[in-house]
Amino acid sequence: MLMAASLALTACGEGADDASVYQQRIEKAVAQAKQDAQTDEERRLDNALYEIGSLFDGYLGIAIVDVERGRTVHFGGNQLFPQQSVSKLWVTLAALEQVDAGKLSLDEPVLVGYSDLTLFHQPIRNIVLARGAYTGDFGDLMRRAITASDNTANDRLLRRIGGPEAVRKTIVRNRLGAIRFGPGERAMQSAIAGLEWRQDYALERRFYEVRDKVPDEVRATAFNSYVAKPVDGATPIAIAGALARLARGELLEPATTRIFLDLLRDVKSGPNRLKGGVPPGWTIGHKTGTGQEYDSPSRAGAAEQAGFNDVGLLTAPDGARYAVAVMIGRTAVPVPERMDMMHRVVAAVARYHSDAKGEPLPDPIASENGLSNAP
């Protein structure tokens, strides 16, 4: 207020026109300050996220976006975290953009063979090995990539739309913010393990066997480098913001927006991450991401994991929507504790919604450890 008064007095000495312009600037600044100021429910959500994040033993980022209001609350949400399979979102976004532009049909036939296989989670590999090849269409590959987090399905779709550079252009064109896209599953996962990709790594447990023989100092350097500067890094704020824009229909045409949101609601992976804490009457569409573990002989305790994420859209019974991104860049805490943390984030969002709407809270969900997820 003192600054505004000072500006107004200065303006009065420079003529009526100048004073009017200055007054408009003051009013605009005051309005922006009011908009930027947190509401009571936002402060409570901010405090809840701070408590959740501070108590968690690991590199953690959380971002919540109130979709309709466009307001963001976060804990460490402006730092880069490994995305892992969360990055499949941007492949599907780029592909559906091409559908909107008439450059891709989801009915277009595709064949997936041995040379297309990747590593880690790829259920489609069983079809390839049993039949010699998978035959289907790109719509089915997209469904497998999102709902089953199939790495090979995603990689084949990625190549069809123009590779990593096409996805990066989509991210930049839509001004999605701090979201990187890596070189593809095979190259990235090999580099994290201190290896260079060979196609025979796609079969059985060959990749694991070779990775186990990598010298500890090589693995440690590669693992630490990835966490410090993830080639697929993104900030929780950027991801939650992108999901909010998707929900508002700002990124795709109505038909392709519905396709994308339906896929997220049908995701099968991570049933006890964010989804495990969803209160009765609420729904979620989400996408998980899970990175490699590294158990260093020189480090006591459990293996560390680089990337354990879940991001999505929570919908309240009244239709209010919240974009949520919870990203663990590095941790060694047991998986049940990570899930409990995610459940508490969901409970904090439900509390925020209750505070904002003046409605009673839904009953807290009991975690798999028998703990309450009440904020």
CSV table of C-alpha atoms in Angstrom, one decimal, residues 25-172:
chain,number,residue,atom,x,y,z
A,25,ARG,CA,-0.9,0.3,-13.3
A,26,ILE,CA,-1.4,0.5,-9.6
A,27,GLU,CA,-4.9,-1.0,-9.8
A,28,LYS,CA,-3.6,-3.8,-12.0
A,29,ALA,CA,-0.7,-4.5,-9.6
A,30,VAL,CA,-3.1,-4.6,-6.6
A,31,ALA,CA,-5.5,-6.9,-8.5
A,32,GLN,CA,-2.6,-9.2,-9.4
A,33,ALA,CA,-1.4,-9.2,-5.8
A,34,LYS,CA,-4.9,-10.3,-4.7
A,35,GLN,CA,-5.0,-13.0,-7.3
A,36,ASP,CA,-1.6,-14.3,-6.2
A,37,ALA,CA,-2.5,-14.3,-2.5
A,38,GLN,CA,-3.4,-17.7,-1.3
A,39,THR,CA,-6.9,-18.4,-0.1
A,40,ASP,CA,-7.3,-20.1,3.3
A,41,GLU,CA,-7.9,-23.5,1.7
A,42,GLU,CA,-4.8,-23.0,-0.5
A,43,ARG,CA,-2.7,-22.2,2.6
A,44,ARG,CA,-4.0,-25.4,4.3
A,45,LEU,CA,-3.2,-27.4,1.2
A,46,ASP,CA,0.2,-25.8,1.0
A,47,ASN,CA,0.9,-26.7,4.6
A,48,ALA,CA,-0.3,-30.2,4.1
A,49,LEU,CA,2.0,-30.7,1.1
A,50,TYR,CA,4.9,-29.3,3.0
A,51,GLU,CA,4.3,-31.7,5.9
A,52,ILE,CA,4.0,-34.7,3.5
A,53,GLY,CA,7.0,-33.7,1.6
A,54,SER,CA,9.2,-32.9,4.6
A,55,LEU,CA,8.5,-36.2,6.3
A,56,PHE,CA,9.3,-38.3,3.2
A,57,ASP,CA,12.8,-39.7,3.0
A,58,GLY,CA,13.7,-39.0,-0.7
A,59,TYR,CA,13.8,-36.5,-3.5
A,60,LEU,CA,10.2,-35.6,-3.9
A,61,GLY,CA,8.1,-33.1,-5.8
A,62,ILE,CA,4.3,-32.6,-5.7
A,63,ALA,CA,2.1,-30.2,-7.7
A,64,ILE,CA,-1.7,-29.7,-7.5
A,65,VAL,CA,-3.6,-27.6,-10.0
A,66,ASP,CA,-7.2,-26.7,-9.5
A,67,VAL,CA,-8.3,-27.2,-13.1
A,68,GLU,CA,-11.2,-24.8,-13.2
A,69,ARG,CA,-9.6,-22.0,-11.2
A,70,GLY,CA,-6.1,-22.5,-12.7
A,71,ARG,CA,-4.5,-22.2,-9.3
A,72,THR,CA,-1.3,-24.2,-8.4
A,73,VAL,CA,0.0,-25.4,-5.0
A,74,HIS,CA,3.2,-27.4,-4.8
A,75,PHE,CA,6.1,-28.8,-2.8
A,76,GLY,CA,9.4,-28.8,-4.7
A,77,GLY,CA,7.3,-28.6,-7.9
A,78,ASN,CA,9.7,-26.5,-9.9
A,79,GLN,CA,12.6,-29.1,-9.8
A,80,LEU,CA,13.3,-31.6,-12.6
A,81,PHE,CA,12.5,-35.2,-11.8
A,82,PRO,CA,12.9,-38.4,-13.9
A,83,GLN,CA,9.6,-39.1,-15.7
A,84,GLN,CA,10.2,-42.6,-16.8
A,85,SER,CA,6.8,-43.9,-18.2
A,86,VAL,CA,5.1,-40.7,-17.4
A,87,SER,CA,6.7,-39.5,-20.7
A,88,LYS,CA,4.3,-41.8,-22.6
A,89,LEU,CA,1.8,-39.0,-22.1
A,90,TRP,CA,3.7,-36.8,-24.5
A,91,VAL,CA,3.9,-39.5,-27.2
A,92,THR,CA,0.2,-39.9,-27.1
A,93,LEU,CA,-0.3,-36.1,-27.1
A,94,ALA,CA,1.9,-35.8,-30.2
A,95,ALA,CA,0.1,-38.7,-31.9
A,96,LEU,CA,-3.4,-37.4,-31.2
A,97,GLU,CA,-2.3,-34.0,-32.5
A,98,GLN,CA,-1.4,-35.7,-35.8
A,99,VAL,CA,-4.8,-37.4,-35.7
A,100,ASP,CA,-6.4,-33.9,-35.4
A,101,ALA,CA,-4.2,-32.7,-38.3
A,102,GLY,CA,-5.1,-35.7,-40.5
A,103,LYS,CA,-1.6,-37.0,-40.5
A,104,LEU,CA,-2.3,-40.2,-38.6
A,105,SER,CA,-5.3,-42.6,-38.4
A,106,LEU,CA,-5.6,-44.7,-35.3
A,107,ASP,CA,-7.0,-47.4,-37.7
A,108,GLU,CA,-3.7,-47.5,-39.6
A,109,PRO,CA,-2.3,-51.0,-39.6
A,110,VAL,CA,1.0,-51.8,-38.0
A,111,LEU,CA,3.3,-54.8,-37.6
A,112,VAL,CA,5.6,-55.2,-34.6
A,113,GLY,CA,8.4,-57.7,-34.9
A,114,TYR,CA,11.5,-58.8,-33.0
A,115,SER,CA,13.5,-55.8,-34.1
A,116,ASP,CA,10.9,-53.5,-32.5
A,117,LEU,CA,11.1,-55.1,-29.0
A,118,THR,CA,12.5,-52.9,-26.2
A,119,LEU,CA,13.0,-53.9,-22.5
A,120,PHE,CA,11.4,-54.0,-19.1
A,121,HIS,CA,7.6,-54.0,-19.2
A,122,GLN,CA,6.4,-55.0,-22.7
A,123,PRO,CA,3.5,-57.4,-22.7
A,124,ILE,CA,3.3,-57.2,-26.5
A,125,ARG,CA,6.6,-59.2,-26.5
A,126,ASN,CA,4.7,-62.4,-25.7
A,127,ILE,CA,2.6,-62.0,-28.8
A,128,VAL,CA,5.7,-61.3,-31.0
A,129,LEU,CA,7.5,-64.4,-29.6
A,130,ALA,CA,4.5,-66.6,-29.8
A,131,ARG,CA,3.3,-65.6,-33.3
A,132,GLY,CA,6.4,-64.1,-34.9
A,133,ALA,CA,4.8,-60.7,-35.0
A,134,TYR,CA,2.0,-58.5,-33.6
A,135,THR,CA,-0.4,-57.2,-36.1
A,136,GLY,CA,-2.9,-54.5,-35.2
A,137,ASP,CA,-3.3,-50.7,-35.5
A,138,PHE,CA,-1.8,-47.6,-34.0
A,139,GLY,CA,-4.9,-47.0,-31.9
A,140,ASP,CA,-4.3,-50.4,-30.2
A,141,LEU,CA,-0.6,-49.5,-29.7
A,142,MET,CA,-1.6,-46.2,-28.0
A,143,ARG,CA,-4.0,-48.1,-25.8
A,144,ARG,CA,-1.4,-50.5,-24.7
A,145,ALA,CA,1.2,-47.8,-24.2
A,146,ILE,CA,-1.0,-45.8,-21.8
A,147,THR,CA,-3.2,-48.4,-20.1
A,148,ALA,CA,-0.6,-51.2,-19.8
A,149,SER,CA,2.5,-48.9,-20.0
A,150,ASP,CA,3.9,-51.2,-22.7
A,151,ASN,CA,7.3,-49.9,-23.7
A,152,THR,CA,7.4,-51.6,-27.1
A,153,ALA,CA,4.0,-50.3,-28.0
A,154,ASN,CA,5.0,-46.8,-27.0
A,155,ASP,CA,8.3,-47.0,-28.9
A,156,ARG,CA,6.6,-48.2,-32.1
A,157,LEU,CA,4.1,-45.4,-31.9
A,158,LEU,CA,6.9,-42.9,-31.2
A,159,ARG,CA,8.7,-44.0,-34.4
A,160,ARG,CA,5.5,-43.6,-36.5
A,161,ILE,CA,4.9,-40.0,-35.5
A,162,GLY,CA,8.5,-38.9,-36.2
A,163,GLY,CA,10.6,-39.9,-33.2
A,164,PRO,CA,11.7,-38.0,-30.1
A,165,GLU,CA,12.1,-34.7,-32.0
A,166,ALA,CA,8.4,-34.7,-33.0
A,167,VAL,CA,7.4,-35.1,-29.4
A,168,ARG,CA,9.8,-32.3,-28.3
A,169,LYS,CA,8.2,-30.0,-30.9
A,170,THR,CA,4.8,-30.8,-29.6
A,171,ILE,CA,5.9,-29.8,-26.1
A,172,VAL,CA,7.5,-26.6,-27.3
